[in-house]
Coordinates of C-alpha atoms and ligand atoms in Angstrom, one line a residue:
Chain A
X1 CA -0.1 0.0 -0.3
X2 CA 1.3 3.6 -0.9
X3 CA 1.7 5.9 2.4
X4 CA -0.6 8.3 2.7
X5 CA -1.3 11.4 4.9
X6 CA -4.5 11.4 7.1
X7 CA -6.8 14.2 7.9
X8 CA -9.8 14.6 9.9
X9 CA -12.3 16.8 8.8
X10 CA -14.5 19.0 11.0
X11 CA -16.2 21.0 8.8
X12 CA -17.6 20.5 5.4
X13 CA -15.4 23.2 4.3
X14 CA -12.5 22.4 5.8
X15 CA -13.0 19.2 4.0
X16 CA -13.9 20.2 0.6
X17 CA -10.6 22.5 0.7
X18 CA -8.3 19.8 1.4
X19 CA -9.7 17.3 -1.3
X20 CA -9.8 20.8 -3.7
X21 CA -5.8 21.1 -3.3
X22 CA -5.2 17.5 -3.8
X23 CA -6.1 16.0 -6.7
X24 CA -4.8 12.5 -5.3
X25 CA -6.8 12.8 -2.0
X26 CA -10.0 11.1 -1.4
X27 CA -12.8 10.9 1.4
X28 CA -12.5 8.0 3.7
X29 CA -15.9 7.3 5.0
X30 CA -16.3 3.5 6.7
X31 CA -13.5 2.3 4.6
X32 CA -14.8 -0.9 3.6
X33 CA -14.6 -0.7 0.1
X34 CA -11.8 2.4 -0.1
X35 CA -9.6 0.5 2.5
X36 CA -10.3 -2.9 0.8
X37 CA -9.0 -1.2 -2.6
X38 CA -5.8 0.3 -1.2
X39 CA -4.6 -3.0 0.2
X40 CA -4.7 -4.5 -3.2
X41 CA -3.0 -1.3 -4.7
X42 CA -6.4 -0.6 -7.0
X43 CA -6.5 2.3 -5.2
X44 CA -3.4 4.7 -4.2
X45 CA -4.2 7.8 -2.8
X46 CA -1.9 10.1 -1.4
X47 CA -4.1 11.6 1.3
X48 CA -7.3 10.5 3.1
X49 CA -9.6 13.0 4.8
X50 CA -12.1 11.1 6.5
X51 CA -15.8 12.4 6.9
X52 CA -17.1 10.4 9.8
X53 CA -17.0 13.6 12.4
X54 CA -18.9 15.9 10.0
X55 CA -22.4 16.8 11.2
X56 CA -23.6 14.8 8.6
X57 CA -25.1 11.7 10.5
X58 CA -28.7 12.9 10.8
X59 CA -32.1 11.7 9.2
X60 CA -34.7 14.4 9.3
X61 CA -38.0 14.8 7.4
X62 CA -37.6 17.0 4.4
X63 CA -40.6 18.7 2.4
X64 CA -44.4 17.0 2.9
X65 CA -43.7 13.2 3.8
X66 CA -40.2 12.9 2.6
X67 CA -36.4 12.3 4.2
X68 CA -33.2 13.9 4.2
X69 CA -30.5 11.1 4.8
X70 CA -26.9 12.3 5.8
X71 CA -24.3 11.2 4.0
X72 CA -22.4 9.9 7.0
X73 CA -25.4 7.9 8.5
X74 CA -24.5 4.7 8.6
X75 CA -26.3 1.9 7.1
X76 CA -26.9 0.2 9.5
X77 CA -28.9 3.5 11.0
X78 CA -30.6 4.0 7.9
X79 CA -31.9 0.3 8.0
X80 CA -32.8 0.8 11.5
X81 CA -34.7 4.2 11.3
X82 CA -38.4 4.0 11.5
X83 CA -39.4 6.9 9.3
X84 CA -37.0 4.9 7.1
X85 CA -39.0 1.6 8.1
X86 CA -42.5 3.2 7.7
X87 CA -42.2 5.3 4.8
X88 CA -39.6 3.3 2.0
X89 CA -39.9 -0.4 3.3
X90 CA -37.9 -1.4 0.2
X91 CA -35.0 1.1 1.1
X92 CA -34.3 -0.6 4.4
X93 CA -34.7 -4.3 3.3
X94 CA -32.0 -3.6 0.7
X95 CA -29.7 -2.0 2.9
X96 CA -30.1 -5.3 5.2
X97 CA -29.6 -7.6 2.4
X98 CA -26.2 -6.1 1.8
X99 CA -23.1 -7.0 3.4
X100 CA -23.0 -7.9 7.0
X101 CA -24.1 -6.5 10.3
X102 CA -20.5 -5.4 10.9
X103 CA -20.2 -3.8 7.5
X104 CA -23.3 -1.7 7.8
X105 CA -22.3 -0.4 11.5
X106 CA -19.2 0.9 9.4
X107 CA -20.6 1.7 6.1
X108 CA -21.8 5.0 4.9
X109 CA -24.6 6.2 2.7
X110 CA -22.3 8.6 0.7
X111 CA -19.7 5.7 0.7
X112 CA -22.1 2.9 -0.7
X113 CA -23.3 5.1 -3.6
X114 CA -19.7 5.5 -4.5
X115 CA -18.5 2.1 -4.0
X116 CA -16.7 0.5 -7.1
X117 CA -17.5 -2.8 -8.9
X118 CA -16.7 -6.2 -8.1
X119 CA -15.7 -7.4 -11.4
X120 CA -12.6 -9.3 -10.4
X121 CA -10.6 -7.7 -13.5
X122 CA -11.2 -3.9 -11.9
X123 CA -9.8 -5.6 -8.4
X124 CA -6.6 -7.4 -9.5
X125 CA -4.6 -4.4 -10.5
X126 CA -2.2 -7.5 -12.4
X127 CA -5.0 -7.9 -15.3
X128 CA -5.9 -5.0 -18.2
X129 CA -9.5 -3.2 -17.0
X130 CA -10.6 0.0 -19.0
X131 CA -12.0 1.1 -15.9
X132 CA -9.2 1.4 -13.7
X133 CA -6.7 2.0 -16.6
X134 CA -8.3 3.5 -19.2
X135 CA -7.7 2.2 -22.8
X136 CA -6.3 -1.4 -21.6
X137 CA -9.1 -3.5 -22.7
X138 CA -12.2 -5.7 -21.4
X139 CA -11.0 -9.0 -20.7
X140 CA -14.8 -9.8 -18.8
X141 CA -16.5 -10.0 -22.4
X142 CA -13.8 -13.0 -23.3
X143 CA -13.4 -13.9 -20.0
X144 CA -15.4 -14.2 -16.4
X145 CA -18.7 -12.4 -16.7
X146 CA -21.3 -14.4 -15.2
X147 CA -22.3 -11.4 -12.9
X148 CA -22.0 -8.5 -15.8
X149 CA -24.3 -6.4 -17.1
X150 CA -27.0 -7.5 -19.8
X151 CA -28.6 -3.6 -19.8
X152 CA -26.7 -0.4 -20.6
X153 CA -23.3 -2.0 -21.4
X154 CA -20.7 -0.8 -23.9
X155 CA -17.7 -3.1 -25.5
X156 CA -15.7 -0.8 -23.2
X157 CA -16.9 -2.2 -19.9
X158 CA -19.6 -4.5 -19.0
X159 CA -19.4 -4.2 -15.2
X160 CA -22.3 -3.9 -12.7
X161 CA -22.8 -1.7 -9.7
X162 CA -22.9 -3.9 -6.5
X163 CA -24.8 -1.4 -4.3
X164 CA -28.3 -2.4 -2.6
X165 CA -29.3 0.3 -1.6
X166 CA -29.0 2.6 -4.6
X167 CA -31.6 0.3 -6.2
X168 CA -34.2 1.2 -3.7
X169 CA -32.8 5.3 -3.8
X170 CA -33.5 4.9 -7.8
X171 CA -37.2 3.5 -7.2
X172 CA -37.7 6.3 -5.0
X173 CA -36.6 9.1 -7.1
X174 CA -33.3 10.0 -4.7
X175 CA -31.6 13.5 -5.1
X176 CA -28.0 13.5 -4.3
X177 CA -26.6 16.9 -2.5
X178 CA -23.0 17.5 -2.7
X179 CA -20.7 20.3 -1.9
X180 CA -17.4 21.4 -3.9
X181 CA -15.0 24.1 -3.2
X182 CA -17.2 26.3 -5.5
X183 CA -20.4 26.0 -3.2
X184 CA -23.3 23.1 -3.4
X185 CA -25.0 21.1 -6.0
X186 CA -27.6 18.6 -6.1
X187 CA -27.8 15.5 -8.8
X188 CA -31.1 13.4 -9.2
X189 CA -29.9 9.8 -8.9
X190 CA -31.2 9.1 -12.2
X191 CA -28.3 11.5 -13.7
X192 CA -25.6 10.7 -11.1
X193 CA -24.3 7.6 -12.6
X194 CA -23.1 8.4 -16.3
X195 CA -23.7 6.2 -19.2
X196 CA -20.9 4.0 -19.9
X197 CA -20.0 4.4 -23.5
X198 CA -16.3 4.4 -23.5
X199 CA -15.3 6.1 -20.6
X200 CA -16.2 3.8 -18.1
X201 CA -13.8 5.2 -15.6
X202 CA -16.1 8.0 -15.3
X203 CA -18.7 6.8 -12.9
X204 CA -20.6 9.9 -11.9
X205 CA -22.0 13.3 -12.9
X206 CA -20.0 14.5 -9.4
X207 CA -17.2 17.5 -10.1
X208 CA -13.7 16.2 -9.0
X209 CA -13.4 16.8 -5.6
X210 CA -17.3 16.9 -4.6
X211 CA -17.9 15.9 -1.1
X212 CA -21.2 14.1 -0.7
X213 CA -23.3 16.0 1.8
X214 CA -26.6 13.5 1.9
X215 CA -29.4 12.0 0.0
X216 CA -32.8 13.2 -0.6
X217 CA -36.1 11.0 -0.6
X218 CA -38.9 13.0 -2.2
X219 CA -42.9 12.3 -0.5
X220 CA -43.8 9.0 -2.5
X221 CA -47.1 7.3 -0.8
X222 CA -46.6 4.5 -3.1
X223 CA -43.3 3.8 -1.5
X224 CA -45.3 2.5 1.6
X225 CA -45.8 -0.7 -0.2
X226 CA -42.8 -1.5 -1.1
X227 CA -40.3 -4.3 -1.5
X228 CA -36.6 -5.4 -2.3
X229 CA -35.7 -8.7 -3.3
X230 CA -32.6 -9.7 -3.9
X231 CA -31.0 -13.2 -5.5
X232 CA -27.6 -14.3 -4.7
X233 CA -25.5 -17.3 -4.7
X234 CA -26.0 -18.3 -1.1
X235 CA -29.0 -17.5 1.3
X236 CA -27.2 -14.4 3.3
X237 CA -23.7 -12.5 2.7
X238 CA -23.0 -12.6 -1.2
X239 CA -23.5 -9.6 -3.7
X240 CA -26.9 -10.1 -6.0
X241 CA -26.6 -11.7 -9.2
X242 CA -30.1 -9.7 -9.7
X243 CA -32.0 -7.4 -7.6
X244 CA -35.6 -5.6 -7.6
X245 CA -36.7 -2.6 -5.6
X246 CA -40.7 -2.4 -6.4
X247 CA -43.6 -0.2 -5.1
X248 CA -47.0 -1.1 -6.1
X249 CA -50.7 1.3 -5.6
X250 CA -53.6 -0.8 -7.0
X251 CA -57.4 0.4 -7.2
X252 CA -60.1 -1.9 -8.3
X253 CA -57.6 -4.4 -9.3
X254 CA -55.7 -1.9 -11.8
X255 CA -52.0 -0.4 -11.1
X256 CA -52.2 3.6 -10.3
X257 CA -48.6 3.9 -9.7
X258 CA -46.0 1.5 -9.9
X259 CA -41.6 2.0 -9.3
X260 CA -39.4 -0.9 -10.2
X261 CA -35.6 -0.8 -10.1
X262 CA -33.1 -3.7 -11.2
X263 CA -29.9 -4.2 -9.2
X264 CA -26.9 -6.3 -10.3
X265 CA -27.6 -5.9 -14.2
X266 CA -26.2 -2.5 -15.5
X267 CA -23.3 0.1 -14.1
X268 CA -26.3 1.6 -12.4
X269 CA -29.1 1.2 -10.3
X270 CA -31.4 0.5 -13.0
X271 CA -34.4 2.3 -13.1
X272 CA -37.3 0.3 -14.7
X273 CA -39.0 3.5 -16.5
X274 CA -40.5 1.1 -20.0
X275 CA -41.9 -1.4 -17.5
X276 CA -43.3 1.5 -15.5
X277 CA -45.2 3.0 -18.6
X278 CA -46.2 -0.4 -19.8
X279 CA -47.9 -1.2 -16.3
X280 CA -49.2 1.6 -15.2
X281 CA -53.2 1.6 -16.2
X282 CA -52.7 -2.1 -16.8
X283 CA -54.7 -4.9 -14.6
X284 CA -52.5 -5.9 -11.6
X285 CA -52.0 -9.4 -13.0
X286 CA -49.2 -11.9 -13.6
X287 CA -49.6 -11.3 -17.5
X288 CA -49.4 -7.6 -17.3
X289 CA -46.4 -7.8 -14.7
X290 CA -44.4 -10.3 -17.0
X291 CA -45.6 -7.9 -20.1
X292 CA -43.8 -5.0 -18.1
X293 CA -40.8 -7.0 -17.2
X294 CA -40.6 -8.4 -20.7
X295 CA -40.7 -4.4 -22.2
X296 CA -37.7 -3.7 -19.9
X297 CA -35.6 -6.8 -20.5
X298 CA -36.1 -6.4 -24.3
X299 CA -33.4 -4.0 -24.1
X300 CA -31.4 -6.4 -22.8
X301 CA -27.8 -7.6 -24.5
X302 CA -26.3 -10.6 -22.5
X303 CA -23.1 -12.1 -23.0
X304 CA -22.4 -16.1 -23.2
X305 CA -22.7 -16.4 -19.4
X306 CA -25.1 -14.0 -17.8
X307 CA -28.3 -14.7 -19.9
X308 CA -29.6 -16.4 -17.3
X309 CA -30.0 -12.7 -15.5
X310 CA -32.7 -12.0 -18.5
X311 CA -34.9 -15.1 -17.0
X312 CA -34.2 -14.0 -13.8
X313 CA -35.3 -10.7 -13.9
X314 CA -38.5 -11.4 -15.7
X315 CA -39.3 -14.1 -13.3
X316 CA -38.4 -11.8 -9.8
X317 CA -40.1 -8.9 -11.1
X318 CA -43.3 -11.1 -11.5
X319 CA -43.0 -12.4 -8.1
X320 CA -42.3 -9.3 -6.3
X321 CA -45.1 -7.2 -7.7
X322 CA -47.6 -10.1 -7.5
X323 CA -46.5 -10.1 -3.6
X324 CA -47.4 -6.6 -3.4
X325 CA -50.4 -7.2 -5.5
X326 CA -51.6 -9.5 -2.7
X327 CA -50.6 -7.6 -0.3
X328 CA -52.9 -4.8 -1.6
X329 CA -55.8 -6.8 -2.0
X330 CA -55.7 -8.0 1.9
Chain B
X1 CA 3.2 23.3 -7.7
X2 CA 1.6 20.2 -6.0
X3 CA 0.5 20.0 -2.6
X4 CA 2.8 19.8 0.2
X5 CA 3.3 16.1 1.0
X6 CA 1.4 14.9 4.4
X7 CA 2.9 13.1 7.5
X8 CA 2.3 9.7 6.6
X9 CA 2.5 8.5 10.3
X10 CA 0.7 9.9 13.7
X11 CA 0.9 9.5 17.2
X12 CA -2.7 8.3 18.5
X13 CA -4.1 7.1 21.8
X14 CA -6.5 4.2 21.5
X15 CA -9.1 3.4 23.9
X16 CA -9.2 -0.3 24.4
X17 CA -11.2 -2.3 27.1
X18 CA -11.1 0.6 29.3
X19 CA -7.2 2.0 28.8
X20 CA -5.6 4.3 26.9
X21 CA -2.7 3.3 24.8
X22 CA -0.3 5.8 23.2
X23 CA 1.3 4.3 20.2
X24 CA 2.8 5.6 16.9
X25 CA 1.2 4.8 13.9
X26 CA 1.9 4.4 10.2
X27 CA -1.3 5.7 8.5
X28 CA -1.5 2.3 6.6
X29 CA -1.7 0.3 9.7
X30 CA -5.3 -1.3 10.8
X31 CA -6.8 -1.3 13.4
X32 CA -6.3 -5.3 13.8
X33 CA -2.9 -5.0 13.3
X34 CA -2.2 -2.5 15.5
X35 CA -4.3 -4.6 18.0
X36 CA -2.7 -7.7 17.6
X37 CA 1.4 -6.7 16.7
X38 CA 1.3 -3.2 18.9
X39 CA -0.7 -3.7 22.1
X40 CA -0.4 -7.7 22.2
X41 CA -4.0 -8.3 22.1
X42 CA -4.0 -11.4 20.0
X43 CA -7.3 -12.5 20.8
X44 CA -8.8 -10.9 17.9
X45 CA -7.9 -13.0 14.6
X46 CA -7.0 -12.1 11.1
X47 CA -8.8 -14.4 8.5
X48 CA -9.4 -12.8 5.2
X49 CA -8.3 -9.3 5.8
X50 CA -10.5 -8.4 3.5
X51 CA -13.8 -7.8 5.4
X52 CA -15.2 -11.1 4.6
X53 CA -15.0 -13.5 7.4
X54 CA -15.9 -11.8 10.6
X55 CA -12.7 -13.0 12.6
X56 CA -11.5 -9.8 13.5
X57 CA -15.0 -8.2 14.6
X58 CA -14.4 -5.8 17.6
X59 CA -16.8 -3.5 19.1
X60 CA -16.4 0.2 18.2
X61 CA -18.5 2.7 20.1
X62 CA -20.5 -0.6 21.4
X63 CA -21.3 -1.6 18.0
X64 CA -19.6 -4.7 15.7
X65 CA -16.9 -3.8 13.3
X66 CA -14.5 -5.7 11.2
X67 CA -11.1 -4.6 12.6
X68 CA -9.4 -5.4 9.0
X69 CA -10.7 -2.2 7.2
X70 CA -10.7 0.1 10.3
X71 CA -7.6 2.3 10.2
X72 CA -6.1 2.6 13.6
X73 CA -5.5 6.6 12.9
X74 CA -9.2 6.1 12.2
X75 CA -10.2 4.6 15.5
X76 CA -8.7 7.5 17.6
X77 CA -11.4 8.8 20.0
X78 CA -13.4 5.5 19.7
X79 CA -14.0 3.4 22.4
X80 CA -13.0 -0.3 21.3
X81 CA -14.0 -3.3 23.0
X82 CA -12.3 -6.8 22.1
X83 CA -12.6 -10.0 23.4
X84 CA -10.7 -9.7 26.0
X85 CA -12.6 -6.7 27.1
X86 CA -15.6 -8.7 27.8
X87 CA -15.0 -10.8 30.7
X88 CA -15.8 -9.0 34.5
X89 CA -12.7 -10.3 35.6
X90 CA -12.8 -14.2 36.2
X91 CA -16.7 -14.0 35.1
X92 CA -17.3 -14.8 31.6
X93 CA -19.5 -12.8 30.0
X94 CA -22.9 -14.7 29.3
X95 CA -22.2 -15.2 25.5
X96 CA -18.8 -16.6 26.1
X97 CA -20.4 -19.0 29.0
X98 CA -23.1 -20.0 26.6
X99 CA -20.4 -20.9 23.5
X100 CA -18.4 -22.9 26.1
X101 CA -21.6 -24.6 27.7
X102 CA -23.0 -25.5 23.8
X103 CA -19.8 -26.1 22.3
X104 CA -20.0 -23.3 20.3
X105 CA -16.7 -23.8 18.3
X106 CA -14.5 -26.7 17.3
X107 CA -10.9 -25.1 16.3
X108 CA -12.0 -21.8 18.1
X109 CA -10.4 -19.8 15.4
X110 CA -13.6 -17.6 14.8
X111 CA -14.9 -17.6 18.0
X112 CA -13.3 -14.6 19.5
X113 CA -15.2 -12.5 16.2
X114 CA -18.5 -14.9 16.7
X115 CA -18.9 -14.0 20.4
X116 CA -18.0 -10.2 19.7
X117 CA -20.6 -10.1 16.8
X118 CA -23.7 -12.1 18.9
X119 CA -22.8 -9.9 21.8
X120 CA -23.9 -6.9 19.2
X121 CA -26.5 -8.9 17.4
X122 CA -28.2 -9.6 21.1
X123 CA -28.1 -5.4 21.7
X124 CA -29.4 -4.7 18.0
X125 CA -32.0 -7.2 18.4
X126 CA -32.9 -5.9 21.7
X127 CA -32.5 -2.2 20.1
X128 CA -35.5 -3.3 17.6
X129 CA -33.3 -3.5 14.7
X130 CA -35.0 -5.7 12.1
X131 CA -32.7 -7.8 9.5
X132 CA -33.0 -9.2 6.1
X133 CA -35.1 -12.0 7.4
X134 CA -37.4 -10.0 8.9
X135 CA -40.7 -10.5 6.7
X136 CA -42.3 -6.8 7.9
X137 CA -39.7 -4.2 8.5
X138 CA -42.1 -1.7 9.1
X139 CA -42.4 -0.6 13.0
X140 CA -45.7 -1.2 13.7
X141 CA -45.0 -4.7 12.7
X142 CA -42.9 -5.1 15.8
X143 CA -39.4 -6.4 16.8
X144 CA -38.9 -9.9 15.5
X145 CA -38.7 -12.8 17.5
X146 CA -35.0 -14.2 17.9
X147 CA -35.2 -17.4 16.0
X148 CA -32.9 -19.3 14.6
X149 CA -33.3 -18.0 11.2
X150 CA -33.0 -14.5 12.4
X151 CA -30.0 -15.7 14.0
X152 CA -28.4 -17.5 11.2
X153 CA -28.8 -14.0 8.8
X154 CA -28.1 -11.6 11.6
X155 CA -24.5 -13.7 12.3
X156 CA -24.1 -14.6 8.8
X157 CA -20.8 -11.9 8.5
X158 CA -19.0 -14.4 10.8
X159 CA -17.9 -17.3 8.7
X160 CA -16.7 -20.6 10.7
X161 CA -14.1 -22.8 8.5
X162 CA -14.7 -25.7 11.1
X163 CA -18.6 -25.4 10.3
X164 CA -20.0 -25.5 14.3
X165 CA -22.8 -23.3 12.7
X166 CA -25.4 -25.7 15.0
X167 CA -24.2 -25.0 17.9
X168 CA -23.1 -21.4 17.7
X169 CA -26.9 -20.6 16.9
X170 CA -27.8 -22.3 19.3
X171 CA -25.0 -20.8 21.9
X172 CA -26.2 -16.8 20.6
X173 CA -30.1 -18.4 21.1
X174 CA -29.5 -19.0 25.1
X175 CA -27.4 -16.1 25.7
X176 CA -30.0 -14.2 24.4
X177 CA -32.8 -15.8 26.3
X178 CA -30.5 -15.7 29.4
X179 CA -30.0 -11.9 28.7
X180 CA -33.7 -11.2 27.9
X181 CA -35.6 -13.4 30.8
X182 CA -32.5 -11.0 32.8
X183 CA -34.4 -8.0 32.3
Ligands
LIG1 C1 -17.2 -8.4 2.3 C2 -18.1 -7.5 1.3 C3 -19.5 -7.8 0.9 C4 -20.2 -6.9 0.7 N1 -21.6 -7.1 0.7 C5 -22.3 -6.0 0.2 C6 -23.5 -6.4 -0.3 O1 -24.1 -7.6 -0.8 N2 -24.0 -5.1 -1.3 C7 -24.0 -4.2 -1.0 O2 -24.6 -3.1 -1.5 N3 -22.9 -3.7 -0.6 C8 -21.9 -4.8 0.0 N4 -20.5 -4.2 0.3 C9 -20.1 -3.4 -0.1 C10 -20.4 -1.8 0.9 O3 -21.6 -2.0 1.0 C11 -19.8 -0.9 1.0 O4 -18.1 -1.4 0.9 C12 -20.0 0.4 1.5 O5 -21.4 0.8 1.1 C13 -18.9 1.8 1.5 O6 -19.6 2.8 2.1 P1 -18.1 3.0 2.9 O7 -18.3 4.1 3.9 O8 -17.2 2.2 3.7 O9 -17.1 3.7 1.7 P2 -15.5 3.9 2.2 O10 -15.0 2.7 1.6 O11 -15.0 4.9 2.5 O12 -15.5 4.8 0.6 C14 -16.3 4.3 -0.7 C15 -15.7 5.1 -2.0 O13 -16.8 6.3 -1.7 C16 -16.0 7.8 -1.4 N5 -16.5 8.6 -0.6 C17 -16.8 8.1 0.6 N6 -17.6 8.8 1.7 C18 -17.6 9.7 0.4 C19 -18.6 11.2 0.4 N7 -19.2 11.9 1.7 N8 -18.5 12.1 -0.6 C20 -17.5 12.1 -1.9 N9 -16.8 10.7 -1.5 C21 -17.4 9.7 -0.5 C22 -14.7 7.3 -1.0 O14 -13.4 8.3 -1.4 C23 -14.5 5.9 -2.2 O15 -14.2 6.6 -2.9 C24 -19.8 -5.3 1.0 C25 -18.6 -5.0 0.9 C26 -17.5 -6.2 1.6 C27 -16.4 -5.6 1.9
LIG2 S1 -16.2 -5.2 -17.2 FE1 -15.5 -3.4 -16.8 S2 -14.9 -3.3 -14.6 FE2 -14.6 -5.4 -15.7 S3 -13.2 -5.7 -16.5 FE3 -14.1 -4.9 -18.1 S4 -13.7 -3.0 -17.8 FE4 -12.8 -3.4 -16.2
LIG3 S1 -10.1 -10.7 8.7 FE1 -11.7 -9.2 8.7 S2 -13.3 -10.1 8.0 FE2 -11.7 -11.5 7.5
LIG4 S1 -14.4 -23.0 14.9 FE1 -13.1 -23.4 13.4 S2 -13.3 -21.6 12.3 FE2 -15.2 -21.6 13.5

């Protein structure tokens, strides 16, 4: 590991000033991703600016029934918060489906959004990888890619974003706020992650040195009936091979409003807008759910070893929406 | 002109099991290595060193954490509890006693991490935290009972190469029952 300086930031302006002064500096949240990548030499920061003491550790009411979640709120605190569990249960479930109790106590909301892909070529500094070393190639396309993207990928990178939390945030139209030395800014989650294109090393629309200060969830009554379901290769404590965050409002057997987002299928949490459009106003039954899933997945471009994800996502979407519809009928 | 190089070492004070230790650390030092190599507190074990196995679990301000991904310098100012700090003199912590009584281990390598994790699991459950095994996470649904399924999910960050899981779950259930009966 490269040697590095360490600063514990006491206020937001001090934190962003340190990053602005040194392009080789990084923020340190819980360190559960960054420290891991530093050990393997994938990340080589010259200094770390620890954000854990910043006054960004609160969950507060926002707008008329929304919530503002500070960037240093831990994943555990987020999932345990009564208002999160009441208004956005799928968000609590998504967070609880990720990592382990120990890691969720350490991991922050800001760090979770910016965690890097688990693609094995990316995490092995001895391998080529366009995301880590632009222009070096993407060995996953011809190599190991059973957990890689089926939606929105490019010939330059087929990695998936591993966050569970982000999938629920995408479904609920979260807005990420940040601060730079030039002042504050905000990005809807839909615009937060950049399309892959030929620049897979550029992952987000955050300006250089930006500190994430929080995430705002707009009010969404539909979210009160929501679920997150994750499929993985063992019962617990593994990254998703596919996941769905869904919210459903049904009246007289007809879908009034639906929110749907997919995880582990793209370089970012994937909001399934084509499926939402297909389903709004349709009957709340398995056929309509399957048709909606197909509307989204018709854009899928699987590789030889990850075509199973298309079927998996279709079945998962139908199962989760069916559960929600049954709940609504009770 | 680039920024002035930052110092790569710091003198820090760690508070471990109620005692203060002052040491100079290279910033690259993890809390796990500081505990084992510098403070001679070798109860905390190194398994994977990548956050995957839970052998290095300690309590930070009462919350369980993996010490292999925690930088020592970033742990300054936090109250650290390791397996060495759980017993009250000669009297074992109820979770330690339950692991002993129910053979919640074979080789014992994962055990300090299992026990630290279990202590926190019982507290998290008492605080009303749901888990991924909880069907309805809404607060109105109440706190789920600490069933074997809940324990397995909550303890899933602690791997055991010997596969002593059956008795680990029993030990956590007994300790949780004993603590809840005591309140
Ligand atoms: C064994 C293991 C299993 C896991 N399983 C899962 C899983 O199943 N599902 C899942 O979703 N995740 C999983 N994770 C990943 C985990 O959720 C992330 O590591 C964690 O959320 C990152 O948060 P952090 O605060 O520790 O980030 P850090 O490691 O501190 O930082 C990550 C990145 O974010 C940047 N950063 C941190 N805070 C800010 C900020 N406020 N502003 C700007 N930049 C910032 C850092 O500079 C760094 O680039 C797992 C991790 C491990 C080690
Ligand atoms: S999929 Fe992306 S991250 Fe993985 S090797 Fe290819 S370029 Fe790198
Ligand atoms: S040694 Fe820390 S989790 Fe394995
Ligand atoms: S008892 Fe041997 S690893 Fe768990």
